[in-house]
Amino acid sequence: MEKQTRHTLSLLVENQPGVLSRVAGLFSGRGFNIESLCVAETIDPQISRITLVTIGDEQIIEQIKKQLNKLINVIKVVDLSEMDSVEREMALIKVKAEPQNRAEILRIVDIFRGKIVDVSPLYYTIEITGSADKLEAFIELLKHFQIKEIARTGTVALPRAKKDVKGKEE
């Protein structure tokens, strides 16, 4: 059995209703899991970028890419795990901030280059961006202070190379 690895796929798709449903349906229909999913319009309003993370061996990932390329509304599929890329996630975390813990929470937020985006008498809401590992480490430290809620974006990514996802020179 081949080794299961994490893959970040970047899909350029037509910005039309139902496209995301077809992509998600492809995964669910074949029993593949989507670990995270982000979708937004690109600089061209006719095209959206779907960034999804999945786990599988090389054979499964190859099968996923081939199936995605067969979908009519999919323009391009790129496995960013095969090239230099920049990946980030964002999280909003609401944590209990009792007066005796506020200074320590602020130090942790400062170390991880996060921001306090909302303050109430009992809670801080913190915004943090970075790699999934950074967010996991940050969340682990905050668990000590009672996390009330977390909202995470999932991975967004772009290739580092001089070529964009369409293969054009920049």
mmCIF file of C-alpha atoms in Angstrom:
data_model
loop_
_atom_site.group_PDB
_atom_site.id
_atom_site.type_symbol
_atom_site.label_atom_id
_atom_site.label_comp_id
_atom_site.label_asym_id
_atom_site.label_seq_id
_atom_site.Cartn_x
_atom_site.Cartn_y
_atom_site.Cartn_z
ATOM 1 C CA MET A 1 0.000 0.000 0.000
ATOM 2 C CA GLU A 2 1.343 3.392 -1.028
ATOM 3 C CA LYS A 3 1.918 6.194 1.434
ATOM 4 C CA GLN A 4 -0.993 8.622 1.948
ATOM 5 C CA THR A 5 0.125 12.231 1.545
ATOM 6 C CA ARG A 6 -1.536 15.635 1.775
ATOM 7 C CA HIS A 7 -2.119 17.395 -1.549
ATOM 8 C CA THR A 8 -3.228 20.972 -2.203
ATOM 9 C CA LEU A 9 -5.063 21.239 -5.515
ATOM 10 C CA SER A 10 -5.713 24.581 -7.212
ATOM 11 C CA LEU A 11 -8.580 24.565 -9.696
ATOM 12 C CA LEU A 12 -9.512 27.371 -12.042
ATOM 13 C CA VAL A 13 -13.205 26.970 -12.841
ATOM 14 C CA GLU A 14 -15.952 28.876 -14.607
ATOM 15 C CA ASN A 15 -17.663 31.207 -12.134
ATOM 16 C CA GLN A 16 -21.141 29.701 -12.558
ATOM 17 C CA PRO A 17 -23.777 28.240 -10.242
ATOM 18 C CA GLY A 18 -23.368 24.518 -9.565
ATOM 19 C CA VAL A 19 -19.658 24.211 -10.351
ATOM 20 C CA LEU A 20 -18.649 23.786 -6.706
ATOM 21 C CA SER A 21 -21.431 21.235 -6.280
ATOM 22 C CA ARG A 22 -20.066 19.188 -9.213
ATOM 23 C CA VAL A 23 -16.532 19.266 -7.784
ATOM 24 C CA ALA A 24 -17.722 18.272 -4.308
ATOM 25 C CA GLY A 25 -19.987 15.617 -5.827
ATOM 26 C CA LEU A 26 -17.024 14.089 -7.643
ATOM 27 C CA PHE A 27 -15.247 13.657 -4.312
ATOM 28 C CA SER A 28 -18.245 12.296 -2.411
ATOM 29 C CA GLY A 29 -19.275 9.996 -5.249
ATOM 30 C CA ARG A 30 -15.891 8.269 -5.211
ATOM 31 C CA GLY A 31 -15.411 8.258 -1.458
ATOM 32 C CA PHE A 32 -12.576 10.815 -1.369
ATOM 33 C CA ASN A 33 -12.426 13.297 1.474
ATOM 34 C CA ILE A 34 -11.904 17.062 1.166
ATOM 35 C CA GLU A 35 -9.828 18.211 4.160
ATOM 36 C CA SER A 36 -10.344 21.914 3.422
ATOM 37 C CA LEU A 37 -11.970 23.971 0.692
ATOM 38 C CA CYS A 38 -11.805 27.654 -0.285
ATOM 39 C CA VAL A 39 -13.511 29.274 -3.244
ATOM 40 C CA ALA A 40 -13.396 32.842 -4.496
ATOM 41 C CA GLU A 41 -13.585 34.832 -7.683
ATOM 42 C CA THR A 42 -10.238 35.578 -9.352
ATOM 43 C CA ILE A 43 -9.187 38.882 -10.892
ATOM 44 C CA ASP A 44 -11.302 37.761 -13.883
ATOM 45 C CA PRO A 45 -14.946 37.710 -12.672
ATOM 46 C CA GLN A 46 -15.712 34.881 -15.118
ATOM 47 C CA ILE A 47 -13.247 32.565 -13.326
ATOM 48 C CA SER A 48 -13.118 31.307 -9.730
ATOM 49 C CA ARG A 49 -10.262 29.570 -7.946
ATOM 50 C CA ILE A 50 -11.024 26.531 -5.815
ATOM 51 C CA THR A 51 -8.246 25.548 -3.445
ATOM 52 C CA LEU A 52 -8.855 22.175 -1.877
ATOM 53 C CA VAL A 53 -6.776 19.893 0.276
ATOM 54 C CA THR A 54 -7.161 16.136 0.127
ATOM 55 C CA ILE A 55 -5.218 13.115 1.299
ATOM 56 C CA GLY A 56 -4.385 10.047 -0.749
ATOM 57 C CA ASP A 57 -1.666 7.960 -2.325
ATOM 58 C CA GLU A 58 -0.227 8.921 -5.706
ATOM 59 C CA GLN A 59 -2.663 6.672 -7.585
ATOM 60 C CA ILE A 60 -5.713 8.227 -5.892
ATOM 61 C CA ILE A 61 -4.448 11.798 -6.395
ATOM 62 C CA GLU A 62 -3.803 11.075 -10.073
ATOM 63 C CA GLN A 63 -7.327 9.660 -10.381
ATOM 64 C CA ILE A 64 -8.789 12.766 -8.692
ATOM 65 C CA LYS A 65 -6.890 15.105 -11.035
ATOM 66 C CA LYS A 66 -8.006 13.181 -14.122
ATOM 67 C CA GLN A 67 -11.644 13.166 -12.981
ATOM 68 C CA LEU A 68 -11.524 16.904 -12.186
ATOM 69 C CA ASN A 69 -10.075 17.654 -15.637
ATOM 70 C CA LYS A 70 -13.049 15.833 -17.194
ATOM 71 C CA LEU A 71 -15.564 18.221 -15.605
ATOM 72 C CA ILE A 72 -16.780 20.701 -18.237
ATOM 73 C CA ASN A 73 -16.540 23.805 -16.034
ATOM 74 C CA VAL A 74 -13.010 23.057 -14.839
ATOM 75 C CA ILE A 75 -10.435 25.081 -16.772
ATOM 76 C CA LYS A 76 -7.205 23.951 -15.089
ATOM 77 C CA VAL A 77 -6.124 21.651 -12.252
ATOM 78 C CA VAL A 78 -2.716 22.073 -10.620
ATOM 79 C CA ASP A 79 -1.291 20.035 -7.751
ATOM 80 C CA LEU A 80 0.550 22.703 -5.771
ATOM 81 C CA SER A 81 2.185 19.972 -3.686
ATOM 82 C CA GLU A 82 4.377 19.226 -6.717
ATOM 83 C CA MET A 83 5.846 22.735 -6.889
ATOM 84 C CA ASP A 84 7.037 25.620 -4.748
ATOM 85 C CA SER A 85 3.969 27.348 -3.406
ATOM 86 C CA VAL A 86 2.771 29.643 -0.658
ATOM 87 C CA GLU A 87 -0.010 28.295 1.574
ATOM 88 C CA ARG A 88 -1.889 30.148 4.291
ATOM 89 C CA GLU A 89 -4.927 29.706 6.488
ATOM 90 C CA MET A 90 -6.779 32.213 8.619
ATOM 91 C CA ALA A 91 -8.623 31.611 11.870
ATOM 92 C CA LEU A 92 -10.822 33.649 14.157
ATOM 93 C CA ILE A 93 -10.638 32.353 17.695
ATOM 94 C CA LYS A 94 -12.801 33.508 20.601
ATOM 95 C CA VAL A 95 -11.022 32.743 23.854
ATOM 96 C CA LYS A 96 -11.964 33.420 27.460
ATOM 97 C CA ALA A 97 -9.829 36.304 28.710
ATOM 98 C CA GLU A 98 -10.155 36.648 32.447
ATOM 99 C CA PRO A 99 -8.303 39.649 33.895
ATOM 100 C CA GLN A 100 -5.483 37.504 35.339
ATOM 101 C CA ASN A 101 -4.867 35.857 31.898
ATOM 102 C CA ARG A 102 -5.145 38.838 29.572
ATOM 103 C CA ALA A 103 -1.448 39.759 29.572
ATOM 104 C CA GLU A 104 -0.374 36.181 28.873
ATOM 105 C CA ILE A 105 -2.873 35.846 26.014
ATOM 106 C CA LEU A 106 -1.623 39.134 24.539
ATOM 107 C CA ARG A 107 1.998 37.858 24.691
ATOM 108 C CA ILE A 108 1.042 34.658 22.864
ATOM 109 C CA VAL A 109 -0.882 36.661 20.246
ATOM 110 C CA ASP A 110 2.161 38.929 19.785
ATOM 111 C CA ILE A 111 4.589 35.986 19.438
ATOM 112 C CA PHE A 112 2.405 34.424 16.730
ATOM 113 C CA ARG A 113 1.804 37.823 15.046
ATOM 114 C CA GLY A 114 -1.938 37.579 15.533
ATOM 115 C CA LYS A 115 -4.373 40.455 16.150
ATOM 116 C CA ILE A 116 -7.057 41.041 18.722
ATOM 117 C CA VAL A 117 -10.046 42.017 16.557
ATOM 118 C CA ASP A 118 -12.751 42.152 19.242
ATOM 119 C CA VAL A 119 -12.754 42.644 22.993
ATOM 120 C CA SER A 120 -15.553 42.064 25.473
ATOM 121 C CA PRO A 121 -15.496 41.915 29.256
ATOM 122 C CA LEU A 122 -14.927 38.127 29.160
ATOM 123 C CA TYR A 123 -13.534 37.312 25.705
ATOM 124 C CA TYR A 124 -10.913 38.229 23.123
ATOM 125 C CA THR A 125 -11.499 37.379 19.472
ATOM 126 C CA ILE A 126 -8.167 36.816 17.782
ATOM 127 C CA GLU A 127 -7.324 36.807 14.064
ATOM 128 C CA ILE A 128 -4.322 34.752 13.005
ATOM 129 C CA THR A 129 -2.930 33.746 9.601
ATOM 130 C CA GLY A 130 -0.179 31.352 8.647
ATOM 131 C CA SER A 131 0.547 27.753 7.865
ATOM 132 C CA ALA A 132 -1.730 25.033 9.202
ATOM 133 C CA ASP A 133 1.059 23.983 11.600
ATOM 134 C CA LYS A 134 1.331 27.532 12.990
ATOM 135 C CA LEU A 135 -2.421 27.713 13.561
ATOM 136 C CA GLU A 136 -2.424 24.292 15.256
ATOM 137 C CA ALA A 137 0.394 25.359 17.592
ATOM 138 C CA PHE A 138 -1.404 28.625 18.409
ATOM 139 C CA ILE A 139 -4.710 26.874 19.087
ATOM 140 C CA GLU A 140 -2.957 24.323 21.309
ATOM 141 C CA LEU A 141 -1.542 27.143 23.467
ATOM 142 C CA LEU A 142 -4.911 28.876 23.729
ATOM 143 C CA LYS A 143 -6.724 25.714 24.839
ATOM 144 C CA HIS A 144 -5.352 26.404 28.305
ATOM 145 C CA PHE A 145 -7.539 29.561 28.430
ATOM 146 C CA GLN A 146 -10.824 27.955 27.272
ATOM 147 C CA ILE A 147 -11.525 28.493 23.615
ATOM 148 C CA LYS A 148 -15.208 29.249 23.069
ATOM 149 C CA GLU A 149 -15.367 29.222 19.231
ATOM 150 C CA ILE A 150 -13.113 28.791 16.207
ATOM 151 C CA ALA A 151 -13.735 29.622 12.540
ATOM 152 C CA ARG A 152 -11.001 28.580 10.062
ATOM 153 C CA THR A 153 -10.791 29.341 6.366
ATOM 154 C CA GLY A 154 -8.977 26.266 5.152
ATOM 155 C CA THR A 155 -5.926 26.509 2.928
ATOM 156 C CA VAL A 156 -5.487 29.144 0.223
ATOM 157 C CA ALA A 157 -2.418 28.793 -1.961
ATOM 158 C CA LEU A 158 -0.591 30.130 -5.003
ATOM 159 C CA PRO A 159 2.492 28.810 -6.814
ATOM 160 C CA ARG A 160 5.788 30.579 -6.104
ATOM 161 C CA ALA A 161 7.174 29.946 -9.567
ATOM 162 C CA LYS A 162 7.401 32.694 -12.139
ATOM 163 C CA LYS A 163 4.607 30.984 -14.059
ATOM 164 C CA ASP A 164 1.007 31.308 -12.916
ATOM 165 C CA VAL A 165 -1.372 28.361 -12.673
ATOM 166 C CA LYS A 166 -2.354 28.758 -16.353
ATOM 167 C CA GLY A 167 1.315 28.301 -17.299
ATOM 168 C CA LYS A 168 1.744 31.876 -18.558
ATOM 169 C CA GLU A 169 4.889 33.836 -17.794
ATOM 170 C CA GLU A 170 4.315 36.607 -15.303
#
